[in-house]
Backbone as ProteinMPNN parsed JSONL, in Angstrom:
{"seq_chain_A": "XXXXXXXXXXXXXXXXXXXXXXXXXXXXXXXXXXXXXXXXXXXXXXXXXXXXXXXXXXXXXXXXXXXXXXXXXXXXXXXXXXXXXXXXXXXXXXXXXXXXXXXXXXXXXXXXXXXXXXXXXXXXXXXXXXXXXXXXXXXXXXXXXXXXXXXXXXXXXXXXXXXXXXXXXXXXXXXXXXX", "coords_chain_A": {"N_chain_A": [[0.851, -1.174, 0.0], [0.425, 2.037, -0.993], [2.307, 5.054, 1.058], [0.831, 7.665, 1.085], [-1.728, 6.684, 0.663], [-1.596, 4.98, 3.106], [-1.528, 7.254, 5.069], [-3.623, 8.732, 4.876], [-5.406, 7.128, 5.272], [-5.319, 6.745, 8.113], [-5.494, 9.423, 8.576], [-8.415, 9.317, 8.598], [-9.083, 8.04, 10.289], [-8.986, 8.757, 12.806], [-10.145, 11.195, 12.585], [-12.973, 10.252, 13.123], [-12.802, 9.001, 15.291], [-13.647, 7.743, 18.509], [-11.997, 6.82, 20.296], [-9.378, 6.865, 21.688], [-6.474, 6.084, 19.256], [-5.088, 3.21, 17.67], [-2.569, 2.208, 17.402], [-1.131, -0.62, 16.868], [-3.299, -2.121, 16.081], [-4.652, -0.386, 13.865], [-2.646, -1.307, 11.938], [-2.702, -4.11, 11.52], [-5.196, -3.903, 10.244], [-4.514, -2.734, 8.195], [-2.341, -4.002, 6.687], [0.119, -3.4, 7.201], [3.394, -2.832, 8.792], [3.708, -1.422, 12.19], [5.336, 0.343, 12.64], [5.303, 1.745, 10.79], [2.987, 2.728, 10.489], [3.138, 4.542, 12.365], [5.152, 6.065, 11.48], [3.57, 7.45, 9.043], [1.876, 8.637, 11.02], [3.222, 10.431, 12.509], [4.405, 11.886, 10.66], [2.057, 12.918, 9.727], [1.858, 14.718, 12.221], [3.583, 16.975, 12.409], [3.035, 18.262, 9.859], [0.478, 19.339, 10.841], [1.393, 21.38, 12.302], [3.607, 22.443, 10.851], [1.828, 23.604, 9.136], [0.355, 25.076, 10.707], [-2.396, 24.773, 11.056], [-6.331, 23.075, 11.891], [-6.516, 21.337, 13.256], [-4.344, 18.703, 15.748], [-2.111, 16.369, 16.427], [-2.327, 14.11, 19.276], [-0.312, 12.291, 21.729], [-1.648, 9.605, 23.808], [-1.752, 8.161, 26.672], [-2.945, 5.675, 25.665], [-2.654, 5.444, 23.19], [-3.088, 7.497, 19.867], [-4.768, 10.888, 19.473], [-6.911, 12.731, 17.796], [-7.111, 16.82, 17.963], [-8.569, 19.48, 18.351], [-6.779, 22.107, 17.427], [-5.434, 24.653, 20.136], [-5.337, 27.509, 19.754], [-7.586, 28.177, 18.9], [-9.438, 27.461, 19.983], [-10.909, 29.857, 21.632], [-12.47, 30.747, 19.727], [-13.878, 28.393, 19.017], [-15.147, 27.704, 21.014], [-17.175, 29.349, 21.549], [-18.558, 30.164, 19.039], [-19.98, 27.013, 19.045], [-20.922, 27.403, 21.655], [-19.883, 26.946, 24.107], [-19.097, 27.759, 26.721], [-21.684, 27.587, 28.345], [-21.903, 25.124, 28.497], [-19.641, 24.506, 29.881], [-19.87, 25.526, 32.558], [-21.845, 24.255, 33.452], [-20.479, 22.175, 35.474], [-20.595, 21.606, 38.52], [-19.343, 22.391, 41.89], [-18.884, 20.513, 43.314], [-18.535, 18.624, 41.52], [-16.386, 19.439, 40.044], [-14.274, 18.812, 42.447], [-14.301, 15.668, 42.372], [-13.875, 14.888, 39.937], [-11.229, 16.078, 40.35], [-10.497, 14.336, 42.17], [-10.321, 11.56, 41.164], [-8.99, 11.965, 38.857], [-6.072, 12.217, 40.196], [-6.205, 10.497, 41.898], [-7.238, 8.365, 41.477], [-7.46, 4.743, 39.688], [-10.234, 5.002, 41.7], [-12.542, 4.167, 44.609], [-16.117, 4.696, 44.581], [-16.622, 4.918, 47.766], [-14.133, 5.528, 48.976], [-13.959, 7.982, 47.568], [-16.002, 9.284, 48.529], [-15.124, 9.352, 51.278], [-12.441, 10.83, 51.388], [-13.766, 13.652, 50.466], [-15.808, 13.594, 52.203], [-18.616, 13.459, 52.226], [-21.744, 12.683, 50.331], [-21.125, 10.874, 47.462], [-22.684, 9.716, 44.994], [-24.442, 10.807, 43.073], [-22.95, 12.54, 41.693], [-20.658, 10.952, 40.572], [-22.355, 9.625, 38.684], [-23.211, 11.896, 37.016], [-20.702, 12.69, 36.039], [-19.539, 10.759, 34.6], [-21.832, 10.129, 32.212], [-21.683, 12.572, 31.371], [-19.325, 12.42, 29.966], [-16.429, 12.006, 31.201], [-15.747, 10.587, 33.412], [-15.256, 7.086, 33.908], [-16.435, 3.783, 34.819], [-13.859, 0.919, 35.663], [-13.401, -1.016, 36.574], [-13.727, -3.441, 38.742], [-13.593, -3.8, 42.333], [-11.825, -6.806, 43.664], [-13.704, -7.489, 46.447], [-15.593, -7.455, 49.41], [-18.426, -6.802, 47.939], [-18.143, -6.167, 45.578], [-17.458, -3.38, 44.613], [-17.17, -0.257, 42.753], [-14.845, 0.555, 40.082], [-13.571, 4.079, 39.44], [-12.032, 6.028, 36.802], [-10.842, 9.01, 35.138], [-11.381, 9.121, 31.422], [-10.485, 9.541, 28.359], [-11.458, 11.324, 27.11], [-11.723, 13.511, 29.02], [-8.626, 13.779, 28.993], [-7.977, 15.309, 26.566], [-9.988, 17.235, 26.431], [-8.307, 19.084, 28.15], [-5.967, 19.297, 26.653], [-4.056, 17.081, 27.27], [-1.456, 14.51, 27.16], [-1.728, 12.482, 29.227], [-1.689, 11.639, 33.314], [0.884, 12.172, 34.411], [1.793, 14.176, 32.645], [-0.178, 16.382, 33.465], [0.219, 16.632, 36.487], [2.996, 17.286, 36.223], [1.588, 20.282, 35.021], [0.657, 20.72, 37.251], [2.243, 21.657, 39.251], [3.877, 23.078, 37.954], [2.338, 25.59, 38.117], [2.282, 25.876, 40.467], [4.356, 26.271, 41.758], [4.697, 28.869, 40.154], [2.381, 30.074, 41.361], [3.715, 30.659, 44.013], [6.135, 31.77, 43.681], [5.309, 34.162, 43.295]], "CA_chain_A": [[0.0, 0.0, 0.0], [1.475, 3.43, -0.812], [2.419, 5.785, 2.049], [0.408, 8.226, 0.848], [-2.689, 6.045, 1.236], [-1.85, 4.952, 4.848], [-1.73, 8.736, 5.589], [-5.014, 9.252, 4.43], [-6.651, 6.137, 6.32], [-4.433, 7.009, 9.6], [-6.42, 10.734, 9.277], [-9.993, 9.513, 8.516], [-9.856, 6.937, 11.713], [-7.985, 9.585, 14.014], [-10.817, 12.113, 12.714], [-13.854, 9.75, 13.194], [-12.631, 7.667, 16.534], [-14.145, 8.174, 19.764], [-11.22, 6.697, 21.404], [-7.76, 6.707, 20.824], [-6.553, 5.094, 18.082], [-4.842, 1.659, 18.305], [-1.319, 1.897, 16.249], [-1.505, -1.939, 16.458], [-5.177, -2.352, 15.503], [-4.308, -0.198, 12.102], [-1.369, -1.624, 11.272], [-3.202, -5.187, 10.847], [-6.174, -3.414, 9.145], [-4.011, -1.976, 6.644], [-1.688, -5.304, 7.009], [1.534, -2.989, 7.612], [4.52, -2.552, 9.851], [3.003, -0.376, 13.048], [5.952, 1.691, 12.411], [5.006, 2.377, 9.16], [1.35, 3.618, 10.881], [3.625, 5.517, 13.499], [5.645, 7.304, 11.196], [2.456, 7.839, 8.759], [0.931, 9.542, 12.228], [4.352, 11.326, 13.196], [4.607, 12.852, 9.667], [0.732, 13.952, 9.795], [1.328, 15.472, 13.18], [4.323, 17.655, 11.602], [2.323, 18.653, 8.923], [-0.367, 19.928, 11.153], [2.338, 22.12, 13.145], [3.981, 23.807, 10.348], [1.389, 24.347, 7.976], [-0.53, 25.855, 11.664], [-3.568, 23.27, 10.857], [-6.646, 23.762, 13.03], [-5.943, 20.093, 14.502], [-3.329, 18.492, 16.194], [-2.783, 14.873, 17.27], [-1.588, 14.287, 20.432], [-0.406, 11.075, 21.891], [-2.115, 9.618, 24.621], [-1.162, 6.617, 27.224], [-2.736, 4.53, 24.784], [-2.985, 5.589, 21.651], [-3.403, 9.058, 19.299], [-6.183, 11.432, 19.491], [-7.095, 14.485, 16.89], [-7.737, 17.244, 18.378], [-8.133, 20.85, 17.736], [-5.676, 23.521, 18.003], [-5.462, 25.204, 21.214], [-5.097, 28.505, 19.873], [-8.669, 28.149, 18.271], [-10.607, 27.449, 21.607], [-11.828, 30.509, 21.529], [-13.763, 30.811, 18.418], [-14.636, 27.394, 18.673], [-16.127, 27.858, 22.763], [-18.196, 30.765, 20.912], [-19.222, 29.127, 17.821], [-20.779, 25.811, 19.839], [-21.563, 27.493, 22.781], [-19.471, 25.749, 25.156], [-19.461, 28.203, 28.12], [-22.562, 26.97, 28.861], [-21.616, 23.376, 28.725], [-18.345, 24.014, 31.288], [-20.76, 26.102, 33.831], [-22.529, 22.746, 34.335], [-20.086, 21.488, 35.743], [-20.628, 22.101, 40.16], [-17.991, 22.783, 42.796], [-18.657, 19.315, 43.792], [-18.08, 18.066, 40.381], [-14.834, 19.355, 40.171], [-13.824, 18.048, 43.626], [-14.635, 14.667, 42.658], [-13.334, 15.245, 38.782], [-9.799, 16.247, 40.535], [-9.906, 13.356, 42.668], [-10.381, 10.798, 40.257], [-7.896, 12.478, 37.966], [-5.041, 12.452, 40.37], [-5.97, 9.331, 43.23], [-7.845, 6.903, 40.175], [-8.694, 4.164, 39.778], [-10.208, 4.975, 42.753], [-13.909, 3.732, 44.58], [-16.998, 5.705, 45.537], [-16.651, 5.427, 48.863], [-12.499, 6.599, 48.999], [-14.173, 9.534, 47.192], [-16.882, 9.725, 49.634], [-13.965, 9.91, 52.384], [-11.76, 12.425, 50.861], [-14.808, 14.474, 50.597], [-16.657, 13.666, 53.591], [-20.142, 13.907, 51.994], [-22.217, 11.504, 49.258], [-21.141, 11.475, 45.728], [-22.995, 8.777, 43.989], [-24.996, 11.734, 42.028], [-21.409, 13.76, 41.031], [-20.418, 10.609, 40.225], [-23.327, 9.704, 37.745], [-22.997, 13.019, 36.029], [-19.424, 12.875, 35.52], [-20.389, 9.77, 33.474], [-22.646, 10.842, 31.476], [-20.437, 13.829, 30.454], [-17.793, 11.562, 29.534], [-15.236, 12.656, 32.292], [-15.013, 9.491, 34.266], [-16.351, 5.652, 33.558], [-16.169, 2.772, 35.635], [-12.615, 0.886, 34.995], [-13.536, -2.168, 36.903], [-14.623, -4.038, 40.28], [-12.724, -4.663, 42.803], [-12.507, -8.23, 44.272], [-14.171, -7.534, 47.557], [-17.036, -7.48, 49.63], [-19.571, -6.053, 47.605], [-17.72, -6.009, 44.636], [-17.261, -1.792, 44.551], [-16.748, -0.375, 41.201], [-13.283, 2.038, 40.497], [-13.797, 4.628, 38.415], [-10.936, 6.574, 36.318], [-10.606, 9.601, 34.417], [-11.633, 8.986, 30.483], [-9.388, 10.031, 26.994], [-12.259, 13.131, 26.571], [-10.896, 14.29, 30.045], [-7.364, 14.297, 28.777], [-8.178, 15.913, 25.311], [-10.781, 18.729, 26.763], [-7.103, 19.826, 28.778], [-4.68, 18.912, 25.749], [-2.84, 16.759, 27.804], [-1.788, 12.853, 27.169], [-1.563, 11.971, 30.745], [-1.737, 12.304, 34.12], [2.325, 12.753, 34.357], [1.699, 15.708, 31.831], [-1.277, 16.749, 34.669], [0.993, 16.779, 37.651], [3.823, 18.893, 35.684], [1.511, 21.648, 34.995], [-0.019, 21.658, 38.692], [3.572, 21.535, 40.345], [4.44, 24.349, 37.411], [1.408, 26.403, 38.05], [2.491, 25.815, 41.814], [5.528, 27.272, 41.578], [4.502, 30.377, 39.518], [1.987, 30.78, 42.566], [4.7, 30.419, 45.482], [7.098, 32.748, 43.215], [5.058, 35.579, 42.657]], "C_chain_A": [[0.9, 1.242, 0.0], [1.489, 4.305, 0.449], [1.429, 6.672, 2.411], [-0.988, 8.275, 1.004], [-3.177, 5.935, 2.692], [-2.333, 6.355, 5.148], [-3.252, 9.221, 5.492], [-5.661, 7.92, 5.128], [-6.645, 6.242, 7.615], [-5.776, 8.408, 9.303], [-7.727, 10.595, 8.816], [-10.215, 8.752, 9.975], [-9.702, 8.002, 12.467], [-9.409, 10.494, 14.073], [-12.418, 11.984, 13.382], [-13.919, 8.945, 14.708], [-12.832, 8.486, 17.711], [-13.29, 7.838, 20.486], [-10.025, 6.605, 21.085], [-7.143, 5.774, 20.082], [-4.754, 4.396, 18.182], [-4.203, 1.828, 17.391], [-1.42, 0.156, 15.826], [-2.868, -3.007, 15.729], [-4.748, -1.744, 14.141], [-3.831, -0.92, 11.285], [-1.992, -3.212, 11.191], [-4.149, -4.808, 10.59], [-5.047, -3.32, 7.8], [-2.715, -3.6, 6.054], [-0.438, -4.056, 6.221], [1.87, -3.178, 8.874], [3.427, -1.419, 10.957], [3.894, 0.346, 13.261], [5.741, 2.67, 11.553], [3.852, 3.205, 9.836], [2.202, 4.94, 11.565], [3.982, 6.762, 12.615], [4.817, 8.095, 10.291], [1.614, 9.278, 10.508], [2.697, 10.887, 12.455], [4.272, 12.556, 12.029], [3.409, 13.743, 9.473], [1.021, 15.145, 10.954], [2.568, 16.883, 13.091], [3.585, 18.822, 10.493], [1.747, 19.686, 9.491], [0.103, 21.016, 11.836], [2.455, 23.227, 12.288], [3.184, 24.211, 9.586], [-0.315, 25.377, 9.035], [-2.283, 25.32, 11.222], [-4.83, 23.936, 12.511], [-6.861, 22.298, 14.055], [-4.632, 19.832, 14.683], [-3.56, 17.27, 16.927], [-1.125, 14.924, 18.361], [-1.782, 12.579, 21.048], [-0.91, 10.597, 23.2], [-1.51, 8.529, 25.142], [-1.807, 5.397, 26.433], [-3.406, 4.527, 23.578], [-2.86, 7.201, 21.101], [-4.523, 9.517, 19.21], [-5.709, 12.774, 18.131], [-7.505, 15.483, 18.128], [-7.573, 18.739, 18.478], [-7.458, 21.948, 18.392], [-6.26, 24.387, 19.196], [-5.89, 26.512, 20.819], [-6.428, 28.996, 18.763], [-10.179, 28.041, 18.991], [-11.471, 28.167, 21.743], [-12.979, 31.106, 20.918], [-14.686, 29.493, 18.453], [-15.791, 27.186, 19.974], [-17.495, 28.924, 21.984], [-18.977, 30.425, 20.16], [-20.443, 27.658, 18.528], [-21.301, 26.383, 21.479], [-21.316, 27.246, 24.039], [-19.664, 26.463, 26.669], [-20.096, 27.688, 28.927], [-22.042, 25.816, 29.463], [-20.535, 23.441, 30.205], [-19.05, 24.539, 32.119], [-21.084, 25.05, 34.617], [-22.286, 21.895, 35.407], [-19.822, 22.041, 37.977], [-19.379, 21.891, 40.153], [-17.831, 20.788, 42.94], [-17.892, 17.966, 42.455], [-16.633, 18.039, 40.248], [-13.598, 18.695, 40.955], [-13.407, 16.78, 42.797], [-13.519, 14.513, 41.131], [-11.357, 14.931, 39.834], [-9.092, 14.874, 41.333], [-10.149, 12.2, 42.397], [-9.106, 10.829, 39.61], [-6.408, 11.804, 39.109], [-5.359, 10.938, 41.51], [-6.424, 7.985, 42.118], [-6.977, 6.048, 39.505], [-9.05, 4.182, 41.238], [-12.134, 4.618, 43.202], [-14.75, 5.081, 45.085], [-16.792, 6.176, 47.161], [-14.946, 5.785, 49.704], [-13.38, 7.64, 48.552], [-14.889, 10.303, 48.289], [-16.297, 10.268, 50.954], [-13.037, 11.036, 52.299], [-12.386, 13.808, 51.398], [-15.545, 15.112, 51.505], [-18.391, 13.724, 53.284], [-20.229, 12.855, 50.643], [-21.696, 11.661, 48.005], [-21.553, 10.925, 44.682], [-23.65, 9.94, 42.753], [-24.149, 12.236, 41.366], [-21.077, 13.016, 40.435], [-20.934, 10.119, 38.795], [-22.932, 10.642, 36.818], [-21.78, 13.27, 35.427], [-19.526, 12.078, 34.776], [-20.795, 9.878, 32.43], [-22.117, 11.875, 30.564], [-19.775, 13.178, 30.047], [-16.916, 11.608, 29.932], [-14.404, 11.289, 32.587], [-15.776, 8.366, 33.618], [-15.675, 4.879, 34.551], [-15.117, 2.034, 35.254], [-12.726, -0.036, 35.359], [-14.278, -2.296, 38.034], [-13.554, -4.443, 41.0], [-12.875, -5.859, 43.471], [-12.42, -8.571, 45.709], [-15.18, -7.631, 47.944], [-17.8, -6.903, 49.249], [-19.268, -5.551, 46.179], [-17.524, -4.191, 43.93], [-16.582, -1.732, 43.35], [-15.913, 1.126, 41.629], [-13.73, 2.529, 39.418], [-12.155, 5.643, 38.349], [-11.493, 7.805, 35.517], [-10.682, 8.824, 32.655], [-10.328, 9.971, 29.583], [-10.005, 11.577, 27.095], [-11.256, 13.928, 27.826], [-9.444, 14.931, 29.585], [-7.92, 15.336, 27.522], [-8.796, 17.296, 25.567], [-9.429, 19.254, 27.847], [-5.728, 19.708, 27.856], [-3.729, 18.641, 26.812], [-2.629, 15.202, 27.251], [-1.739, 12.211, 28.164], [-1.455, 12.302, 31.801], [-0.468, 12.907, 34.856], [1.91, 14.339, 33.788], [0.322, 16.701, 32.573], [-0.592, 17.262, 35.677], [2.001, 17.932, 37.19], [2.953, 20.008, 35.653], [0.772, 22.156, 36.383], [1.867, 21.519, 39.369], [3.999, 23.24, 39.173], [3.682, 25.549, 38.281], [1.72, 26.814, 39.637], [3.573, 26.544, 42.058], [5.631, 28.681, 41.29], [4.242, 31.411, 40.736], [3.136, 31.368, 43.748], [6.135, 31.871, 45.26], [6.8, 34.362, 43.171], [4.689, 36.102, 44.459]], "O_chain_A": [[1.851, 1.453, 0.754], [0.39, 4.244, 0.999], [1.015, 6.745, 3.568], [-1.598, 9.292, 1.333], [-4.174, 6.315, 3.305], [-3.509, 6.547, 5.46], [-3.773, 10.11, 6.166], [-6.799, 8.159, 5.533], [-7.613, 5.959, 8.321], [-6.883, 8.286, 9.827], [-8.33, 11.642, 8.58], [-11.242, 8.828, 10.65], [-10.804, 8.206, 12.976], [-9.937, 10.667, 15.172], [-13.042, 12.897, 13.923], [-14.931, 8.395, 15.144], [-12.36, 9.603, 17.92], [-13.394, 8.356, 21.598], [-9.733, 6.171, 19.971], [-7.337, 4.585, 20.338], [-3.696, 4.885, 18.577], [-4.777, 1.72, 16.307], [-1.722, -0.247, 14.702], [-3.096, -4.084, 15.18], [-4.478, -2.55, 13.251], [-4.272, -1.228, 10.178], [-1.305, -3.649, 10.267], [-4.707, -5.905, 10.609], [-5.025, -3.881, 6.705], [-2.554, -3.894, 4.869], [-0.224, -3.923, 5.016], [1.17, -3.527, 9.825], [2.519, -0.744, 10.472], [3.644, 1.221, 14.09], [5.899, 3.89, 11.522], [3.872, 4.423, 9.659], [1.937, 6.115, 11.31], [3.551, 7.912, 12.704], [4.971, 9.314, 10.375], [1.077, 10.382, 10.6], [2.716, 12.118, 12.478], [4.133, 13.756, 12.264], [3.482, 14.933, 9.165], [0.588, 16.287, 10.796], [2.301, 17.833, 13.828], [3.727, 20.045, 10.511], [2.042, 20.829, 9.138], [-0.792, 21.824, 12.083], [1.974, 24.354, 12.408], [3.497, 25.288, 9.079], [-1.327, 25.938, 8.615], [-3.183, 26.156, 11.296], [-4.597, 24.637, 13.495], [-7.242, 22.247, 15.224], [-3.757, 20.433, 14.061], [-4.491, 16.965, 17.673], [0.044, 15.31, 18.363], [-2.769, 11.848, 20.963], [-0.503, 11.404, 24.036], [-0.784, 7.845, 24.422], [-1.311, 4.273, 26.508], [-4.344, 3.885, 23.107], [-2.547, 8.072, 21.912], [-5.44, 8.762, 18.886], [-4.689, 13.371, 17.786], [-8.112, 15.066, 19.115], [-6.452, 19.202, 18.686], [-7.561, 22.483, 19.496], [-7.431, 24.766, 19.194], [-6.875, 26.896, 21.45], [-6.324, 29.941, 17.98], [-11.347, 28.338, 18.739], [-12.632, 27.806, 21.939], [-13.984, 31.69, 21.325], [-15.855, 29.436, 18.072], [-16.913, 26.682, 19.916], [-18.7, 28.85, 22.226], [-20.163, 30.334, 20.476], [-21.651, 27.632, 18.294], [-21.977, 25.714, 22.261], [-22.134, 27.266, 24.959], [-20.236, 25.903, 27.604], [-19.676, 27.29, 30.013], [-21.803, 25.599, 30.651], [-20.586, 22.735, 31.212], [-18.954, 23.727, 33.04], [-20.863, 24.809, 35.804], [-23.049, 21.195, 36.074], [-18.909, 22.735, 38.423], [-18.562, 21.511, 39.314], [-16.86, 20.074, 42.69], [-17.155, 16.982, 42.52], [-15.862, 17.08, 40.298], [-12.52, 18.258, 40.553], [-12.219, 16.725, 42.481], [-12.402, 14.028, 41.307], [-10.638, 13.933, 39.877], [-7.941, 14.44, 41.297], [-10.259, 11.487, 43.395], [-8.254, 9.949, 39.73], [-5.775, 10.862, 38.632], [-4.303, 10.394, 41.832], [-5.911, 6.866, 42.097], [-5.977, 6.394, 38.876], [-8.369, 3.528, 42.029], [-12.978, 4.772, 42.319], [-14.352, 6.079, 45.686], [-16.794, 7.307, 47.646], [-14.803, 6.221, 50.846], [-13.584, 8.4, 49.498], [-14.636, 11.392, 48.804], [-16.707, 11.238, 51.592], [-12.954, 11.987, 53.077], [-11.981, 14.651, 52.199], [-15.874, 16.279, 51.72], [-19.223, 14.021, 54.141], [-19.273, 12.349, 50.056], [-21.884, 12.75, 47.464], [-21.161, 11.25, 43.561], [-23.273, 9.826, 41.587], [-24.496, 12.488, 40.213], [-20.863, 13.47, 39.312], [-20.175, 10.153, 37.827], [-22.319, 10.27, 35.817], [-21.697, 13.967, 34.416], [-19.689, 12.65, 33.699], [-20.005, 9.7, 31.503], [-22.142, 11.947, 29.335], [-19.377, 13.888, 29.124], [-16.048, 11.234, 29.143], [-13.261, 10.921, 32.318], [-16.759, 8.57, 32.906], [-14.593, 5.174, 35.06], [-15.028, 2.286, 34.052], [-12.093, -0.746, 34.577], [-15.22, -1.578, 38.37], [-12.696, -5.225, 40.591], [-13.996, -6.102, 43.92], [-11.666, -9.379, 46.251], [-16.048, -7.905, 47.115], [-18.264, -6.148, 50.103], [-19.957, -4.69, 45.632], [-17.481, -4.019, 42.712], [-15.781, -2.533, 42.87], [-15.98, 2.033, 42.459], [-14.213, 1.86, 38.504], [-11.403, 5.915, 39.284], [-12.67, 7.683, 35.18], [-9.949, 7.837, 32.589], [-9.541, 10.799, 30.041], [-9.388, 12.641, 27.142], [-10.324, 14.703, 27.614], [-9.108, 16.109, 29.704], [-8.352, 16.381, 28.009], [-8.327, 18.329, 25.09], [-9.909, 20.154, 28.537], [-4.611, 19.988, 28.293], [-2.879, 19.412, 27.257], [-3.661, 14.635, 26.891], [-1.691, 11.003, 27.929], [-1.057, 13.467, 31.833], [-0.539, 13.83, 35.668], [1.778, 15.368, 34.451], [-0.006, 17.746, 32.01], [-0.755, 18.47, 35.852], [1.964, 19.107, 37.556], [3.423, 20.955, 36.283], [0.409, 23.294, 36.682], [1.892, 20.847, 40.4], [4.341, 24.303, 39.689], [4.311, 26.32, 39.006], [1.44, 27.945, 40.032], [3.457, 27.588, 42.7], [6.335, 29.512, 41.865], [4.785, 32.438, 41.144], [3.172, 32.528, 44.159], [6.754, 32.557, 46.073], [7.531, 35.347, 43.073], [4.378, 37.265, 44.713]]}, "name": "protein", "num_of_chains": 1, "seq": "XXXXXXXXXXXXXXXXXXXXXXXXXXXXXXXXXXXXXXXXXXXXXXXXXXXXXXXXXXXXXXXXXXXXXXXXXXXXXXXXXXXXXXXXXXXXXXXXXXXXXXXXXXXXXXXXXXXXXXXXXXXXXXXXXXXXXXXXXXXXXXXXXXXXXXXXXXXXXXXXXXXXXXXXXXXXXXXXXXX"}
């Protein structure tokens, strides 16, 4: 298959995929090398840099996402409306959001402790949004389900992980402590 091809099947999945996309999963679709996909994705994400593109793929802990230029946020929050949409989101939400993000896979009732107060509802809604999902069960009494942080989470903060999470609160921490 020509290069030229891959490149063009690599940016219709990337553009269409709800979840990050599976270098090894391509690369036996297309029955190539999963370097060949890689450097197909490396050379797209080049592309999208210098020719200032209004996406940008970004690699995630397991896999590549599309996802649009930062420096476009603001037309695009305006355009769709989004304000709204992030308002939605309560104090308690966030709480629960942050401590997912940074203690997850973690259970309802660790959150509930952290907290000190109920969160099966915060939890629900974070759900639903696409924030957090359930990641498993653990194998105890009552079989308690862990929930994690989701890909959308990383992507709505252009980050690929929660390493690249921690750097900018220890940066941001610093700035504070400096100024």
């Amino acid at each position: 298959m020509e290069r030229i091809r891959i490149k063009s099947i690599v940016e219709s999945i990337l553009f269409l995929a709800t979840e990050p996309l599976d270098v090894q999963k391509v690369a036996k679709i297309l029955e190539v090398d999963s370097q060949e996909v890689k450097s197909c994705i490396e050379e797209l994400k080049q592309e999208y840099l210098q020719q200032n593109r209004g996406f940008l793929i970004t690699e995630q802990e397991n896999g590549y996402v599309l996802v649009t230029n930062p420096e476009n946020s603001g037309y695009i929050r305006e355009y769709f409306d989004l304000e709204q949409k992030y308002i939605s989101l309560s104090q308690a939400a966030y709480e629960v959001l942050s401590i997912v993000a940074l203690k997850g896979p973690i259970t309802r009732q660790e959150i509930e402790k952290i907290r000190g107060v109920s969160s099966e509802n915060v939890i629900k809604s974070l759900i639903e949004k696409g924030l957090i999902r359930e990641a498993g069960r653990l194998d105890t009494i009552g079989k308690p389900a862990v929930y994690e942080v989701t890909s959308l989470f990383y992507t709505s903060l252009g980050i690929k992980d929660i390493d690249e999470l921690k750097e900018k609160i220890l940066k941001i921490q610093k700035e504070d402590t400096s100024n």
